[in-house]
Short mmCIF file of C-alpha atoms in Angstrom, two decimals:
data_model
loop_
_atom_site.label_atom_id
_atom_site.label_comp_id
_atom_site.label_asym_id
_atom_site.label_seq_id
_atom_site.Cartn_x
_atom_site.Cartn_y
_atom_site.Cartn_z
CA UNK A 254 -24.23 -108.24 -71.12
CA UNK A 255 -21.18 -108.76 -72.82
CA UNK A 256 -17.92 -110.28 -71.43
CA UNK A 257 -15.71 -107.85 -69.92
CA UNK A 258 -11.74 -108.18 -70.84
CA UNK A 259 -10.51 -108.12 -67.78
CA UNK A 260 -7.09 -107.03 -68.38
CA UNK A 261 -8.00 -104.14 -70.98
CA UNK A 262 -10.84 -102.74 -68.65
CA UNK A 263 -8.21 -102.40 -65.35
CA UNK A 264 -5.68 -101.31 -68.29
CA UNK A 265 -8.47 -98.57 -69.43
CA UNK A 266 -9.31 -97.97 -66.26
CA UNK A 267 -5.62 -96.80 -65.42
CA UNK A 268 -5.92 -94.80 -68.47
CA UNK A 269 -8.73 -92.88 -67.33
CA UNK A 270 -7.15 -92.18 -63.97
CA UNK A 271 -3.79 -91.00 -66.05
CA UNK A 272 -5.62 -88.93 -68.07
CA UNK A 273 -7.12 -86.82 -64.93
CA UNK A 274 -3.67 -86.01 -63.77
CA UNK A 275 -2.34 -83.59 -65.72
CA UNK A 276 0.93 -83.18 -63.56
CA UNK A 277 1.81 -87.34 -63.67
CA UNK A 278 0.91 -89.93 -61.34
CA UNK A 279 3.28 -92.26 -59.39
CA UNK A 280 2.79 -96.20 -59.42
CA UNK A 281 1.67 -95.95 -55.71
CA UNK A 282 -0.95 -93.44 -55.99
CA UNK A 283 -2.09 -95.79 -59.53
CA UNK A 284 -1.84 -99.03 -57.34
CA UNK A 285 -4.05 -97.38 -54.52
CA UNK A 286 -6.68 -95.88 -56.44
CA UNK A 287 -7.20 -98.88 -58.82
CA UNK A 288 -7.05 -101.82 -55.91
CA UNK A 289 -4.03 -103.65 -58.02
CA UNK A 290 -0.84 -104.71 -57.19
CA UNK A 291 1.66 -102.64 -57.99
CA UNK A 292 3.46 -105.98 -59.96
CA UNK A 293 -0.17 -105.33 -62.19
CA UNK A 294 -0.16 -101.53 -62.66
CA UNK A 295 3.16 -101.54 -63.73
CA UNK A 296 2.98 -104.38 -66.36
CA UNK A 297 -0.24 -102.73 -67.50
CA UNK A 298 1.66 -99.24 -67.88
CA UNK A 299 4.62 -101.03 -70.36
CA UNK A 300 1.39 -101.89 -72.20
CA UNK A 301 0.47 -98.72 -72.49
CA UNK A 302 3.54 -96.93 -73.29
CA UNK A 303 4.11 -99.70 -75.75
CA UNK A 304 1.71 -98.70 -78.08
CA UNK A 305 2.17 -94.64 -77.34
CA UNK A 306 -0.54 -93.55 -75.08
CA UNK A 307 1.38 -93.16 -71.82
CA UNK A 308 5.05 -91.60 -71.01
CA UNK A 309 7.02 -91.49 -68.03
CA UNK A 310 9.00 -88.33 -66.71
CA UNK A 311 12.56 -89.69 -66.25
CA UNK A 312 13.01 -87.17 -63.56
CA UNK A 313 9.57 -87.38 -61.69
CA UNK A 314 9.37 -91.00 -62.44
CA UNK A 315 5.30 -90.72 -62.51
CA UNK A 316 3.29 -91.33 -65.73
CA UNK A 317 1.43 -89.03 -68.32
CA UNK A 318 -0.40 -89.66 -71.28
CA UNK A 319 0.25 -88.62 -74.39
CA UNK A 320 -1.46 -87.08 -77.43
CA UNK A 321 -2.37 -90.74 -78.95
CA UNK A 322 -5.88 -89.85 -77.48
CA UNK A 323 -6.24 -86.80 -78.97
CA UNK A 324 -4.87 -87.80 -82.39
CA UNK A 325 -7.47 -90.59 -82.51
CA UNK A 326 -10.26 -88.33 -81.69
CA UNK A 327 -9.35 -86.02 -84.19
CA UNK A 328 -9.37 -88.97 -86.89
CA UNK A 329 -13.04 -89.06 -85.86
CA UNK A 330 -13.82 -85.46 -85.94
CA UNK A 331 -12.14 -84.75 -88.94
CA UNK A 332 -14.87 -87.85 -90.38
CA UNK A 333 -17.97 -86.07 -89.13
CA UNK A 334 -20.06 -85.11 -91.86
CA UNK A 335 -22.16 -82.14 -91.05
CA UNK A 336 -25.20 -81.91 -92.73
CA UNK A 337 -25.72 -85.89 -91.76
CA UNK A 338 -25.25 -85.35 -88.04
CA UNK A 339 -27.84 -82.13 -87.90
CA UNK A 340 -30.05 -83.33 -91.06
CA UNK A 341 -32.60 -85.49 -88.13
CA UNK A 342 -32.84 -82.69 -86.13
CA UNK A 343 -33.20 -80.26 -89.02
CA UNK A 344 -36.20 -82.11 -89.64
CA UNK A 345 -37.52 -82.40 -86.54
CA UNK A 346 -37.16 -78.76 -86.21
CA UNK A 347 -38.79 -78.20 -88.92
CA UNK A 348 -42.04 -80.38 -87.99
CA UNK A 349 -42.37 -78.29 -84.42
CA UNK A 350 -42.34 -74.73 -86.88
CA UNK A 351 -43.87 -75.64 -89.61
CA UNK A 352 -41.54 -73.16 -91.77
CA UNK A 353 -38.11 -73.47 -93.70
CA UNK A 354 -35.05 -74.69 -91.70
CA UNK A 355 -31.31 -74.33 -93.35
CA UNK A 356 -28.49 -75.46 -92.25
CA UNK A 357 -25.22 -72.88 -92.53
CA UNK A 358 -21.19 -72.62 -92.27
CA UNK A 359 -19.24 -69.94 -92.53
CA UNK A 360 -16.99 -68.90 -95.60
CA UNK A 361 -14.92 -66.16 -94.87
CA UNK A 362 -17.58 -62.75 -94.60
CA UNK A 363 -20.28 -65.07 -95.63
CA UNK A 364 -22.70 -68.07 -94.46
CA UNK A 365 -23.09 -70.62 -96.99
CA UNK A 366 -26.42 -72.70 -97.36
CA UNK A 367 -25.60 -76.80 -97.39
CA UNK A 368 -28.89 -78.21 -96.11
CA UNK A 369 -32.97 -77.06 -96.47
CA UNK A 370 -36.03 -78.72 -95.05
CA UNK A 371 -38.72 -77.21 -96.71
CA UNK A 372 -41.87 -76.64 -95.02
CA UNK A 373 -45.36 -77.88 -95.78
CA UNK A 374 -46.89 -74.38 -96.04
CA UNK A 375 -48.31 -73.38 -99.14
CA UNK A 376 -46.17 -70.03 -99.56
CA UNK A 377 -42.43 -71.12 -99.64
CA UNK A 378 -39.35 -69.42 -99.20
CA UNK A 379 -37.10 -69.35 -102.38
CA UNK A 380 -33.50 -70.58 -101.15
CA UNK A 381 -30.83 -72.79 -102.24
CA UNK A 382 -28.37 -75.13 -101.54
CA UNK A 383 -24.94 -72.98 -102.17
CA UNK A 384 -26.38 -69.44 -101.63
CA UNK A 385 -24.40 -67.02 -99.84
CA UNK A 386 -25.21 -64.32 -97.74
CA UNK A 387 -23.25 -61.69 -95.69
CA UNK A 388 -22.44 -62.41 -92.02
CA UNK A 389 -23.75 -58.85 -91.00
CA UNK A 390 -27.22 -59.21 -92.59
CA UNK A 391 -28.38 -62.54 -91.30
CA UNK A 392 -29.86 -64.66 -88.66
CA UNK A 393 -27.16 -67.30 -88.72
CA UNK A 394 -24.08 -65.07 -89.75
CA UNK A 395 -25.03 -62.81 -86.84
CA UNK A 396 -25.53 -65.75 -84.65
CA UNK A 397 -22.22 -67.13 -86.07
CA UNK A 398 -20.41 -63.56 -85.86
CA UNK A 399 -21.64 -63.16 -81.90
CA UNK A 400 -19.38 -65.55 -80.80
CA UNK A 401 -16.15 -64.34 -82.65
CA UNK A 402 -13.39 -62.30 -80.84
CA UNK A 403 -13.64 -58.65 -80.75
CA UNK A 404 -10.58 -58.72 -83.30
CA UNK A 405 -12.44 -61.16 -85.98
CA UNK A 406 -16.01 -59.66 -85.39
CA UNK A 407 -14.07 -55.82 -86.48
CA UNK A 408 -11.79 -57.55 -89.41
CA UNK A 409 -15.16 -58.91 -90.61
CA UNK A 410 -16.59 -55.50 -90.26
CA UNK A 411 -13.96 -53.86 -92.02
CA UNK A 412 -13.32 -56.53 -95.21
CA UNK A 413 -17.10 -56.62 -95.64
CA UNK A 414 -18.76 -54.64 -98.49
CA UNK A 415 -21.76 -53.05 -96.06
CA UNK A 416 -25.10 -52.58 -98.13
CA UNK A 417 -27.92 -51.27 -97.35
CA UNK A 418 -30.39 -54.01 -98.42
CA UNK A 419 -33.78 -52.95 -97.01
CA UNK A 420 -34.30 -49.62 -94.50
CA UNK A 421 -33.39 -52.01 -91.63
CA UNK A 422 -30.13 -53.52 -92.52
CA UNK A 423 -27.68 -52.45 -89.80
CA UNK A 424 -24.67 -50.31 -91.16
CA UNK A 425 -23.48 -48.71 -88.34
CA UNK A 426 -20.66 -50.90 -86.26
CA UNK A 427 -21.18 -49.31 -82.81
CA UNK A 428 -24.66 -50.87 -83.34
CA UNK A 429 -24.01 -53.86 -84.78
CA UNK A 430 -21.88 -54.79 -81.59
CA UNK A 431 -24.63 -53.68 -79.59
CA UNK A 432 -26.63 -56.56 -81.35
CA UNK A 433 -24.05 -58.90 -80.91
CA UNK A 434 -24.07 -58.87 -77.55
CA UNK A 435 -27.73 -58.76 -77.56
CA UNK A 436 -27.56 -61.83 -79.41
CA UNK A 437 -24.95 -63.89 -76.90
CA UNK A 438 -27.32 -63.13 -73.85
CA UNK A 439 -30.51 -64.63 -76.04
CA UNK A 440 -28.57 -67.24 -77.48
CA UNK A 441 -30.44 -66.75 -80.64
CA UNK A 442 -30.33 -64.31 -83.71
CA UNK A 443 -32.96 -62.29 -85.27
CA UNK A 444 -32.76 -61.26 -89.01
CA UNK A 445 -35.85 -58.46 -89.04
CA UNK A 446 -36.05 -58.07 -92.75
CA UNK A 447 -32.81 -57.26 -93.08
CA UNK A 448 -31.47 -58.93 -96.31
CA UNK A 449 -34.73 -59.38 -97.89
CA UNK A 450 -38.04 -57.58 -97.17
CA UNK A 451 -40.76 -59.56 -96.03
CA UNK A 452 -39.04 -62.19 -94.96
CA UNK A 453 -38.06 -62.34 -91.15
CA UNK A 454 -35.58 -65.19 -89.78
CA UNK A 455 -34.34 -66.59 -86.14
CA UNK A 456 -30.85 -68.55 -86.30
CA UNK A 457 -28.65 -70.23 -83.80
CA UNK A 458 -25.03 -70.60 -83.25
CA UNK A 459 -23.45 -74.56 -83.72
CA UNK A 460 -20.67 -75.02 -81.70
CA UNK A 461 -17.94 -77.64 -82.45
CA UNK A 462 -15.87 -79.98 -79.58
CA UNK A 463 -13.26 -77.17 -79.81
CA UNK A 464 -16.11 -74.56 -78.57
CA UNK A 465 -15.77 -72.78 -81.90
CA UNK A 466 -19.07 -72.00 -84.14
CA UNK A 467 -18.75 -72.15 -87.97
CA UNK A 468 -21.98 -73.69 -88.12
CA UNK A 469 -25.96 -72.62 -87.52
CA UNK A 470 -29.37 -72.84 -88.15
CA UNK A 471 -32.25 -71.38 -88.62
CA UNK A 472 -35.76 -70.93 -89.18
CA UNK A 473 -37.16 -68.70 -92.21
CA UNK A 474 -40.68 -67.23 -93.34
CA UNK A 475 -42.83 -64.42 -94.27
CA UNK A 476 -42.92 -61.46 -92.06
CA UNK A 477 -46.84 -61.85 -91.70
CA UNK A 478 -46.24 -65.20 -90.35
CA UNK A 479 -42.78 -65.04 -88.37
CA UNK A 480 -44.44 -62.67 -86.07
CA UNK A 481 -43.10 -61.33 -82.61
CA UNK A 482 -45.36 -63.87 -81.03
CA UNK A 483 -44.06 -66.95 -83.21
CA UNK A 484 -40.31 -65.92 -83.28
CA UNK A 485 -40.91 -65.65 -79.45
CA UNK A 486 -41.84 -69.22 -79.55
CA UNK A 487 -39.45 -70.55 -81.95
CA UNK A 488 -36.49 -69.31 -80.30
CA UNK A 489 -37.00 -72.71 -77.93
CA UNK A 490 -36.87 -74.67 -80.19
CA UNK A 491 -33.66 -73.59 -82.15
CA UNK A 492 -32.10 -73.39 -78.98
CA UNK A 493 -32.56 -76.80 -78.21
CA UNK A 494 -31.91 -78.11 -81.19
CA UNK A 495 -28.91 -76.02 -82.20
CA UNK A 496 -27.67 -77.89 -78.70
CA UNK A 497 -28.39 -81.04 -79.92
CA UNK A 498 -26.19 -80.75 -82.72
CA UNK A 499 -23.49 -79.30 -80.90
CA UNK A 500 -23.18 -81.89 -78.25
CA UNK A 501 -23.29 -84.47 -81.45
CA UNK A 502 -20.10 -82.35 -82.69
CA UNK A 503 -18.90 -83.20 -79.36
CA UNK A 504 -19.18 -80.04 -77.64
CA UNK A 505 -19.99 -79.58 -73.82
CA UNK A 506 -23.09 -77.77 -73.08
CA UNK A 507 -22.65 -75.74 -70.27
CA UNK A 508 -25.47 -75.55 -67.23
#
């Protein structure tokens, strides 16, 4: 095991206890909860206000932290890349399902294909990388769509230009909200030949650290394979894996 610092894991260790206080904490509460002299906690705090991650209320006298934290978390976020975080479990995804996986954002009204793992079947889907596709008519713009506010999921409704693609393409809101919800209490989205005939598809919503979804997958094929039976078992698997990803994001799955 490696050698602990000892001064930067108490000083860490004060910063965790900071952090949980949202309303300050006083020197004596810091000394008793850490087992340090007060002499230690205090020359520990100038440290740490120092270099920006903890203030002190004038008034209160206790100490806070600041957003130095948050800034450097968002430095990280703001590095993620995507399609190299989900692309292993994209794969693995598709190896359990044997059929086409894609990996989707959002773009305004539309979901936007920026990764593929083609299966090993014999009968392909056609896709691309780049493709676009309306929000309404899809597995992973429905699945993306279900977790919008009421206000975004009718502005959507309203700006889109709502097609009839195949007899079972939904067109009527009051229905389409029916689905949504539907779709939040499965976790998953089912495209039933609704874009494209013959070709069904089961998506599921990506959630980032902020507990927003821009982001989904999902698994495609021919309607005489995606049966009721398969999507049935699928659905599992894009569950879990759509998890997997999110917690990667750094968002917290709740029990």
């Amino acid at each position: 095991m490696a050698e602990i610092v000892q001064s930067l894991d108490r000083a860490l260790n004060i910063l965790e206890i900071v952090a949980k206080n949202e309303n300050g904490i006083g020197i004596k509460e810091l000394s008793e909860q850490t087992n340090l002299h007060k002499s230690t906690v205090h020359r520990l705090l100038h440290s740490l206000i120092y270099k920006g991650f903890v203030e002190q209320n004038e008034e209160t006298g206790k100490y806070s932290i600041t957003f130095k934290l948050y800034e450097l978390g968002i430095n990280k976020i703001q590095n993620i890349d995507l399609v190299k975080i989900a692309r292993p479990y994209v794969e693995e995804l598709m190896d359990k399902v044997d059929e086409v996986v894609h990996l989707v954002v959002r773009d305004g009204n539309y979901i936007v294909y920026v990764d593929k793992v083609e299966s090993k079947n014999t009968i392909r889907m056609f896709s691309t990388i780049g493709k676009r596709t309306p929000l309404y008519c899809s597995s992973v713009g429905k699945a993306i769509t279900a977790y919008l506010s009421e206000e975004e999921v009718e502005e959507i409704w309203n700006s889109s230009d709502i097609k009839k693609f195949t007899p079972t393409t939904i067109t009527d809101f009051n229905k389409f909200k029916e689905e949504l919800e539907s779709i939040r209490k499965l976790g998953y989205a089912v495209d039933n030949e609704e874009h494209e005939i013959g070709v069904r598809c089961i998506g599921a919503p990506i959630f980032n650290i902020d507990g927003k979804v821009e982001s989904a997958i999902s698994v495609s094929g021919p309607s005489n394979r995606m049966t009721d039976e398969k999507l049935d078992e699928i659905s599992n698997y894009i569950k879990y894996y759509a998890n997997k990803i999110s917690e990667r994001l750094g968002y917290s799955i709740k029990e």
